[in-house]
């Protein structure tokens, strides 16, 4: 009797194992990103082209050294407060995609879809294009001494940079992280060179430009808002780690730690770099400089001044890589939720990366390079970005009352998200009032146009719309050797 029952038990175990072996295994994004890589992504994404471009714009709006430095510090504080709010969101809702899953949880599918729509076609590719254009200009500068590089050369080199970065991040998560770590190290070298050189000059008594540092200040609401716009562009990237929460090891610990370490580090570097600039340049000279860091290098590091444009190029390419690495995950999550073309949620069988999402993102960024210039793209980007930053942090306030049962490993004081939301409203509205431009109207119209696609392809799912997308999905699936996560072999 015991032998019979034992035999039956073994047969049951074999049948269960047989059934389990026939069940499809799923492929998911791998937890490859540790604390060091997380800090590198934050620092590497924030320190890019902004600190080498924005000082002139911030100074032109503040008109004096003192207010200029205050704006840089205030931007750092705002970025830190915003990141703390995102840390609560990221540990409460542990999904990749940044603002997308937070808006979905707080307000439902329509605001989340509009964010993914705007991010896919405006925010992320515009940022990627700006950084690559800045990289291209710094690389071209030594070869066109005394004159402006041809626009065609600059744009072709920027497009080549996008192609290279997209390829690297499509091939391997680990390779993308490795590239990020290397270029973060390289950019910290040039940051250290500028800061240490400035401190040495400061110690030698070069303090003339800091005397009467508030003299001549003529601030207005419009000027302050525009100064913040340009300063915050240099800090953009403070929320990037939330886009890869699913790939972060121990996110409850590493996400807030990476934020707490990374953003204050960047803030200190930015303030000290601006102090260094003012040790060798008067405000007038800084405003007249074509490239602030290059002018600094020519005056302080000659004959080794060629080091500055080289390492600035490293800095910008590292920032572009960090942006691409994180933004591809937003498109991946939106596709997984059915809010974008389904193939964008597919994963490469061989590489285990969201390759279709990354490639599509690179194509859109390349298109922006063709007609765009850095100034118009920055205005376009900033308006859309802070509109959704504010909406997302407002969602955190809303969920304190509507989602009380959600576990919150990190919980910031309620006044912080309220304050950041109010500042976001100011940043969105003030530039429109002070300097109205058609770019803001175009941006609003483009955001609202996403509702058309939402109701056609997502909400009502009209049959004819699905018939259009199905053959496209099948063709791309065969072309790129990608499959849905639930169907792929492990």
Coordinates of C-alpha atoms in Angstrom, one line a residue:
X1 CA 0.0 0.0 0.0
X2 CA 2.8 2.4 0.9
X3 CA 4.7 1.4 -2.2
X4 CA 1.6 2.2 -4.3
X5 CA 1.1 5.6 -2.7
X6 CA 4.8 6.4 -3.1
X7 CA 4.7 5.4 -6.8
X8 CA 1.5 7.6 -7.3
X9 CA 3.2 10.5 -5.6
X10 CA 6.3 10.3 -7.8
X11 CA 4.1 10.1 -10.9
X12 CA 2.2 13.2 -9.8
X13 CA 5.5 15.0 -9.2
X14 CA 6.7 14.1 -12.7
X15 CA 3.4 15.2 -14.3
X16 CA 3.6 18.6 -12.4
X17 CA 7.2 19.1 -13.6
X18 CA 6.2 18.2 -17.1
X19 CA 3.4 20.8 -17.1
X20 CA 5.7 23.4 -15.6
X21 CA 8.3 22.7 -18.2
X22 CA 5.7 23.4 -20.9
X23 CA 4.6 26.7 -19.4
X24 CA 6.1 29.7 -21.2
X25 CA 8.9 31.4 -19.3
X26 CA 9.0 35.2 -19.3
X27 CA 11.8 37.5 -20.1
X28 CA 12.1 40.6 -18.0
X29 CA 14.5 43.5 -17.6
X30 CA 17.4 42.4 -15.4
X31 CA 18.5 44.0 -12.1
X32 CA 21.9 45.1 -13.3
X33 CA 22.2 48.6 -11.8
X34 CA 23.8 49.0 -8.4
X35 CA 24.3 52.0 -6.1
X36 CA 27.5 53.2 -7.9
X37 CA 25.9 52.9 -11.3
X38 CA 22.8 54.7 -10.0
X39 CA 24.8 57.6 -8.7
X40 CA 26.7 57.6 -12.0
X41 CA 23.4 57.8 -13.9
X42 CA 22.2 60.8 -11.9
X43 CA 25.5 62.7 -11.9
X44 CA 26.3 61.7 -15.5
X45 CA 22.9 62.7 -16.8
X46 CA 22.8 66.0 -14.9
X47 CA 26.3 67.2 -15.6
X48 CA 26.3 67.4 -19.3
X49 CA 26.0 70.4 -21.6
X50 CA 24.1 72.6 -19.2
X51 CA 26.9 73.9 -16.9
X52 CA 28.9 74.8 -20.0
X53 CA 25.9 76.6 -21.8
X54 CA 23.6 78.0 -19.0
X55 CA 26.0 80.3 -17.1
X56 CA 25.7 83.0 -19.7
X57 CA 21.8 82.8 -19.8
X58 CA 21.5 82.8 -16.0
X59 CA 23.8 85.8 -15.7
X60 CA 22.1 87.7 -18.5
X61 CA 18.8 87.5 -16.6
X62 CA 20.2 88.3 -13.1
X63 CA 22.8 90.9 -14.3
X64 CA 25.1 90.4 -11.3
X65 CA 27.3 87.8 -9.7
X66 CA 25.5 87.5 -6.4
X67 CA 22.0 86.8 -7.7
X68 CA 23.5 84.5 -10.3
X69 CA 25.1 82.3 -7.7
X70 CA 21.9 82.3 -5.6
X71 CA 19.9 81.1 -8.6
X72 CA 22.3 78.2 -9.1
X73 CA 22.0 77.2 -5.4
X74 CA 18.2 77.6 -5.5
X75 CA 18.0 75.4 -8.6
X76 CA 20.0 72.7 -6.8
X77 CA 17.6 72.9 -3.8
X78 CA 14.6 72.7 -6.0
X79 CA 16.1 69.7 -7.9
X80 CA 16.8 68.0 -4.5
X81 CA 13.3 68.6 -3.2
X82 CA 11.8 67.3 -6.4
X83 CA 14.0 64.2 -6.3
X84 CA 13.0 63.5 -2.7
X85 CA 9.3 63.5 -3.9
X86 CA 10.3 61.2 -6.7
X87 CA 12.1 58.9 -4.2
X88 CA 8.8 58.5 -2.3
X89 CA 7.0 57.8 -5.6
X90 CA 9.7 55.4 -6.8
X91 CA 9.7 53.3 -3.6
X92 CA 5.9 53.4 -3.3
X93 CA 5.3 52.4 -7.0
X94 CA 8.3 50.2 -8.0
X95 CA 7.8 50.3 -11.7
X96 CA 10.1 51.6 -14.4
X97 CA 9.0 54.5 -16.6
X98 CA 9.4 57.5 -14.3
X99 CA 6.4 59.7 -14.2
X100 CA 4.3 57.4 -16.3
X101 CA 3.3 54.8 -13.6
X102 CA 2.9 57.6 -11.0
X103 CA 0.4 59.5 -13.1
X104 CA -1.4 56.3 -14.0
X105 CA -1.8 55.5 -10.3
X106 CA -2.8 59.1 -9.2
X107 CA -4.9 60.3 -12.1
X108 CA -5.7 57.4 -14.4
X109 CA -4.8 56.5 -18.0
X110 CA -5.4 59.8 -19.8
X111 CA -2.8 62.0 -18.0
X112 CA -0.4 59.0 -18.0
X113 CA -0.8 58.6 -21.7
X114 CA -0.4 62.3 -22.4
X115 CA 2.9 62.2 -20.5
X116 CA 4.2 59.2 -22.4
X117 CA 3.1 60.9 -25.6
X118 CA 4.8 64.2 -24.7
X119 CA 7.9 62.4 -23.4
X120 CA 8.2 60.2 -26.5
X121 CA 7.8 63.1 -29.0
X122 CA 8.9 66.2 -27.1
X123 CA 10.7 66.0 -23.7
X124 CA 13.1 63.1 -24.1
X125 CA 14.2 63.4 -27.7
X126 CA 14.4 67.1 -27.4
X127 CA 16.8 66.7 -24.5
X128 CA 18.8 64.1 -26.3
X129 CA 19.0 66.3 -29.4
X130 CA 20.1 69.4 -27.3
X131 CA 22.9 67.4 -25.6
X132 CA 24.2 65.9 -28.8
X133 CA 24.2 69.2 -30.5
X134 CA 26.2 70.7 -27.6
X135 CA 28.6 67.8 -27.9
X136 CA 29.0 68.3 -31.6
X137 CA 29.7 72.1 -31.2
X138 CA 32.4 71.5 -28.6
X139 CA 34.0 68.8 -30.7
X140 CA 34.0 71.0 -33.8
X141 CA 35.2 74.1 -32.1
X142 CA 39.0 73.2 -32.1
X143 CA 38.9 72.6 -35.8
X144 CA 37.2 75.9 -36.7
X145 CA 39.2 78.3 -34.5
X146 CA 38.0 81.9 -34.7
X147 CA 34.8 81.1 -36.6
X148 CA 31.6 79.2 -36.1
X149 CA 31.6 75.6 -37.4
X150 CA 29.3 74.9 -40.4
X151 CA 25.8 73.9 -39.4
X152 CA 25.8 70.9 -41.6
X153 CA 29.0 69.5 -39.9
X154 CA 27.6 70.1 -36.4
X155 CA 24.3 68.4 -37.2
X156 CA 25.9 65.4 -39.0
X157 CA 28.2 64.8 -36.0
X158 CA 25.3 65.1 -33.6
X159 CA 23.3 62.5 -35.6
X160 CA 26.4 60.2 -35.6
X161 CA 26.5 60.6 -31.8
X162 CA 22.8 59.6 -31.5
X163 CA 23.4 56.6 -33.7
X164 CA 26.4 55.4 -31.6
X165 CA 24.7 55.9 -28.2
X166 CA 21.5 54.2 -29.4
X167 CA 23.5 51.2 -30.7
X168 CA 25.4 50.8 -27.4
X169 CA 22.2 50.9 -25.3
X170 CA 20.4 48.5 -27.6
X171 CA 23.2 45.9 -27.4
X172 CA 23.5 45.5 -23.6
X173 CA 22.3 47.0 -20.3
X174 CA 25.7 46.2 -18.8
X175 CA 27.5 47.9 -21.7
X176 CA 25.3 51.0 -21.3
X177 CA 26.1 51.1 -17.6
X178 CA 29.8 50.6 -18.2
X179 CA 29.9 53.4 -20.8
X180 CA 28.0 55.6 -18.3
X181 CA 30.6 54.9 -15.5
X182 CA 33.6 55.6 -17.8
X183 CA 32.2 59.0 -19.1
X184 CA 31.1 60.0 -15.6
X185 CA 34.7 59.6 -14.5
X186 CA 35.9 61.6 -17.4
X187 CA 33.5 64.5 -16.9
X188 CA 34.4 64.6 -13.2
X189 CA 38.0 65.2 -14.2
X190 CA 37.2 68.4 -16.1
X191 CA 34.8 69.5 -13.4
X192 CA 37.7 69.0 -10.8
X193 CA 40.2 70.8 -13.1
X194 CA 37.9 73.9 -13.4
X195 CA 37.0 73.9 -9.7
X196 CA 40.6 73.4 -8.4
X197 CA 42.0 76.0 -10.8
X198 CA 39.4 78.5 -9.6
X199 CA 40.0 77.8 -6.0
X200 CA 43.8 78.3 -6.5
X201 CA 43.2 81.6 -8.2
X202 CA 40.7 82.6 -5.5
X203 CA 43.3 81.8 -2.8
X204 CA 45.8 84.0 -4.7
X205 CA 43.6 87.0 -4.3
X206 CA 41.5 87.0 -7.5
X207 CA 38.4 88.3 -5.8
X208 CA 37.8 91.5 -7.6
X209 CA 34.8 90.2 -9.5
X210 CA 33.0 89.3 -6.2
X211 CA 33.2 92.8 -4.8
X212 CA 29.8 94.6 -4.8
X213 CA 28.4 91.4 -6.3
X214 CA 24.7 92.6 -6.0
X215 CA 25.4 96.0 -7.6
X216 CA 23.3 96.6 -10.7
X217 CA 20.8 93.9 -10.0
X218 CA 17.5 94.5 -11.8
X219 CA 15.4 91.5 -11.1
X220 CA 11.8 91.0 -12.2
X221 CA 9.4 88.0 -12.1
X222 CA 10.0 87.3 -15.7
X223 CA 13.8 87.6 -15.4
X224 CA 13.8 85.2 -12.3
X225 CA 11.7 82.7 -14.1
X226 CA 13.9 82.7 -17.2
X227 CA 17.0 82.4 -15.0
X228 CA 15.5 79.4 -13.3
X229 CA 14.6 77.9 -16.7
X230 CA 18.2 78.0 -17.8
X231 CA 19.6 76.9 -14.5
X232 CA 17.2 74.0 -14.2
X233 CA 18.1 72.9 -17.7
X234 CA 21.6 72.3 -16.3
X235 CA 20.1 70.3 -13.4
X236 CA 17.7 68.3 -15.6
X237 CA 18.2 64.6 -15.0
X238 CA 17.5 64.7 -11.3
X239 CA 14.6 62.3 -11.8
X240 CA 16.3 59.9 -14.3
X241 CA 16.9 57.0 -11.9
X242 CA 13.1 56.5 -11.4
X243 CA 12.9 55.4 -15.1
X244 CA 14.9 52.2 -14.4
X245 CA 13.5 51.2 -10.9
X246 CA 12.8 47.6 -12.1
X247 CA 16.5 47.3 -13.1
X248 CA 17.9 48.8 -9.8
X249 CA 19.2 46.4 -7.2
X250 CA 17.5 46.9 -3.8
X251 CA 15.6 50.0 -4.9
X252 CA 14.2 50.8 -1.4
X253 CA 17.8 51.5 -0.3
X254 CA 19.7 52.4 -3.5
X255 CA 17.1 54.9 -5.0
X256 CA 17.1 57.4 -2.1
X257 CA 20.8 56.9 -1.4
X258 CA 21.7 57.6 -5.0
X259 CA 19.5 60.8 -5.0
X260 CA 20.8 62.0 -1.6
X261 CA 24.4 61.5 -2.7
X262 CA 24.2 62.5 -6.3
X263 CA 22.2 65.8 -6.5
X264 CA 24.0 67.6 -3.6
X265 CA 27.3 66.6 -5.2
X266 CA 26.2 68.2 -8.5
X267 CA 24.9 71.3 -6.7
X268 CA 28.2 71.9 -5.0
X269 CA 30.1 71.3 -8.3
X270 CA 27.9 73.8 -10.1
X271 CA 28.3 76.6 -7.6
X272 CA 32.1 76.1 -7.4
X273 CA 32.4 76.0 -11.2
X274 CA 30.5 79.3 -11.5
X275 CA 32.8 80.8 -8.8
X276 CA 35.8 79.6 -10.9
X277 CA 34.4 81.3 -14.0
X278 CA 34.1 84.6 -12.1
X279 CA 37.7 84.4 -10.8
X280 CA 39.0 84.9 -14.4
X281 CA 36.2 86.7 -16.1
X282 CA 34.1 89.8 -15.3
X283 CA 30.4 89.5 -15.9
X284 CA 30.7 91.4 -19.1
X285 CA 33.5 89.1 -20.4
X286 CA 31.5 86.0 -19.5
X287 CA 28.5 87.3 -21.4
X288 CA 30.7 88.0 -24.4
X289 CA 32.3 84.5 -24.4
X290 CA 31.3 82.1 -27.1
X291 CA 32.1 79.1 -24.9
X292 CA 32.6 79.9 -21.2
X293 CA 34.6 76.8 -20.4
X294 CA 36.8 77.2 -23.4
X295 CA 37.5 80.8 -22.5
X296 CA 38.4 79.7 -18.9
X297 CA 40.7 77.1 -20.3
X298 CA 42.5 79.5 -22.6
X299 CA 43.2 81.9 -19.7
X300 CA 44.1 79.4 -17.1
X301 CA 45.5 76.2 -18.7
X302 CA 47.3 77.5 -21.8
X303 CA 49.1 75.7 -23.6
X304 CA 47.1 72.7 -22.4
X305 CA 43.8 74.5 -23.0
X306 CA 42.8 71.8 -25.5
X307 CA 42.0 69.6 -22.5
X308 CA 38.8 71.6 -21.8
X309 CA 36.9 71.1 -25.1
X310 CA 38.0 67.4 -25.1
X311 CA 36.6 66.7 -21.7
X312 CA 33.5 68.8 -22.2
X313 CA 32.8 66.5 -25.2
X314 CA 33.2 63.6 -22.8
X315 CA 30.8 65.2 -20.4
X316 CA 28.1 65.8 -23.0
X317 CA 28.3 62.4 -24.6
X318 CA 28.0 60.8 -21.1
X319 CA 24.9 62.9 -20.4
X320 CA 23.4 61.8 -23.7
X321 CA 24.1 58.2 -22.9
X322 CA 22.4 58.5 -19.5
X323 CA 19.4 60.1 -21.1
X324 CA 19.1 57.4 -23.7
X325 CA 19.6 54.6 -21.2
X326 CA 16.7 55.8 -19.0
X327 CA 14.3 57.3 -21.6
X328 CA 14.1 54.0 -23.6
X329 CA 12.5 52.4 -20.5
X330 CA 9.7 55.0 -20.5
X331 CA 8.7 54.0 -24.1
X332 CA 9.0 50.3 -23.0
X333 CA 6.6 50.7 -20.1
X334 CA 4.1 52.7 -22.1
X335 CA 4.2 50.0 -24.8
X336 CA 3.7 47.3 -22.2
X337 CA 0.6 49.1 -20.9
X338 CA -0.8 49.3 -24.4
X339 CA -0.4 53.1 -24.6
X340 CA 2.1 52.9 -27.5
X341 CA 2.7 50.7 -30.4
X342 CA 2.9 47.1 -28.9
X343 CA 6.2 46.4 -30.5
X344 CA 7.8 49.1 -28.4
X345 CA 7.3 46.9 -25.3
X346 CA 9.2 44.0 -26.9
X347 CA 12.5 42.8 -25.6
X348 CA 15.5 41.6 -27.7
X349 CA 15.8 37.8 -27.3
X350 CA 19.6 37.9 -27.5
X351 CA 20.3 41.1 -25.6
X352 CA 17.5 41.3 -23.0
X353 CA 17.1 45.1 -23.7
X354 CA 14.1 47.1 -24.8
X355 CA 15.8 47.6 -28.2
X356 CA 12.7 48.7 -30.3
X357 CA 11.9 51.5 -27.7
X358 CA 15.5 52.7 -27.7
X359 CA 15.9 52.7 -31.5
X360 CA 12.6 54.5 -32.0
X361 CA 13.6 57.1 -29.4
X362 CA 16.9 57.7 -31.3
X363 CA 15.0 58.2 -34.6
X364 CA 12.8 60.9 -33.1
X365 CA 15.8 62.7 -31.6
X366 CA 17.6 62.7 -35.0
X367 CA 14.5 64.2 -36.6
X368 CA 14.6 67.1 -34.1
X369 CA 18.2 67.9 -35.0
X370 CA 17.4 68.6 -38.6
X371 CA 15.4 71.9 -38.2
X372 CA 16.1 72.7 -34.6
X373 CA 18.6 74.9 -32.8
X374 CA 19.6 74.7 -29.1
X375 CA 17.8 77.8 -27.8
X376 CA 14.4 76.9 -29.4
X377 CA 14.7 73.3 -28.3
X378 CA 15.5 74.4 -24.7
X379 CA 12.3 76.6 -24.5
X380 CA 10.2 73.8 -26.0
X381 CA 11.6 71.2 -23.6
X382 CA 11.4 73.3 -20.4
X383 CA 7.8 74.2 -20.8
X384 CA 6.7 70.6 -21.3
X385 CA 9.0 69.1 -18.7
X386 CA 8.0 71.3 -15.8
X387 CA 4.3 71.0 -16.7
X388 CA 4.5 67.2 -16.1
X389 CA 7.0 67.5 -13.2
X390 CA 4.4 69.6 -11.4
X391 CA 1.5 67.3 -12.3
X392 CA 3.4 64.2 -11.1
X393 CA 4.3 65.8 -7.7
X394 CA 0.7 67.0 -7.4
X395 CA -0.2 63.3 -7.9
X396 CA 1.9 62.5 -4.8
X397 CA -0.1 64.9 -2.7
X398 CA -3.4 63.5 -4.1
X399 CA -2.3 59.9 -3.3
X400 CA -1.6 60.8 0.3
X401 CA -5.4 61.0 0.6
X402 CA -6.7 58.6 -2.1
X403 CA -4.0 55.8 -1.7
X404 CA -3.4 55.7 2.0
X405 CA -3.0 51.9 2.0
X406 CA 0.1 52.0 -0.2
X407 CA 3.3 51.1 1.5
X408 CA 5.7 54.1 1.7
X409 CA 9.3 53.1 2.6
X410 CA 10.1 56.8 2.2
X411 CA 7.7 59.5 3.2
X412 CA 8.6 63.2 2.8
X413 CA 6.8 66.0 4.7
X414 CA 3.7 67.0 2.9
X415 CA 4.8 70.7 2.6
X416 CA 7.7 69.6 0.3
X417 CA 5.5 68.3 -2.6
X418 CA 3.1 71.2 -2.2
X419 CA 5.9 73.7 -2.4
X420 CA 7.4 72.0 -5.5
X421 CA 4.0 71.9 -7.2
X422 CA 3.5 75.7 -6.6
X423 CA 7.0 76.4 -8.0
X424 CA 6.3 74.3 -11.0
X425 CA 3.1 76.3 -11.7
X426 CA 5.2 79.5 -11.5
X427 CA 7.8 78.1 -13.9
X428 CA 5.2 77.1 -16.4
X429 CA 3.1 80.3 -16.3
X430 CA 5.7 83.0 -15.7
X431 CA 7.7 82.7 -19.0
X432 CA 4.4 82.8 -21.0
X433 CA 3.4 86.0 -19.3
X434 CA 6.9 87.7 -19.4
X435 CA 7.9 86.6 -22.9
X436 CA 5.1 85.1 -24.9
X437 CA 6.3 82.8 -27.7
X438 CA 4.6 80.6 -30.2
X439 CA 6.7 77.6 -29.0
X440 CA 4.5 77.4 -25.9
X441 CA 1.3 77.4 -27.9
X442 CA 2.7 74.7 -30.3
X443 CA 3.7 72.6 -27.3
X444 CA 0.2 72.8 -25.7
X445 CA -1.5 71.9 -29.0
X446 CA 0.9 69.0 -29.5
X447 CA 0.2 67.6 -26.0
X448 CA -3.6 67.9 -26.5
X449 CA -3.3 66.2 -30.0
X450 CA -2.3 63.1 -28.1
X451 CA -5.9 62.7 -27.1
X452 CA -6.8 61.9 -30.7
X453 CA -4.5 58.9 -30.7
X454 CA -5.5 57.8 -27.2
X455 CA -9.2 57.5 -28.1
X456 CA -8.4 55.9 -31.5
X457 CA -5.9 53.3 -30.4
X458 CA -6.2 52.9 -26.7
X459 CA -9.6 53.7 -25.3
X460 CA -12.0 52.6 -28.1
X461 CA -9.5 50.5 -30.0
X462 CA -11.2 50.9 -33.4
X463 CA -10.8 47.9 -35.6
X464 CA -9.4 49.7 -38.6
X465 CA -6.8 51.4 -36.4
X466 CA -5.7 48.0 -35.0
X467 CA -5.5 46.6 -38.5
X468 CA -3.1 49.3 -39.5
X469 CA -0.7 48.7 -36.5
X470 CA -0.8 44.9 -36.6
X471 CA 1.3 44.3 -39.8
X472 CA 3.7 47.0 -38.7
X473 CA 4.2 45.1 -35.4
X474 CA 4.7 41.8 -37.1
X475 CA 7.2 43.2 -39.6
X476 CA 9.3 44.9 -36.9
X477 CA 9.2 41.8 -34.7
X478 CA 10.8 39.7 -37.5
X479 CA 13.2 42.4 -38.5
X480 CA 14.7 43.1 -35.0
X481 CA 14.3 39.6 -33.6
X482 CA 12.2 40.8 -30.6
X483 CA 9.3 39.2 -28.8
X484 CA 6.8 40.2 -26.1
X485 CA 8.2 39.6 -22.6
X486 CA 5.5 37.0 -21.8
X487 CA 6.4 34.9 -24.9
X488 CA 10.2 35.1 -24.9
X489 CA 12.4 32.2 -23.7
X490 CA 14.3 32.9 -20.5

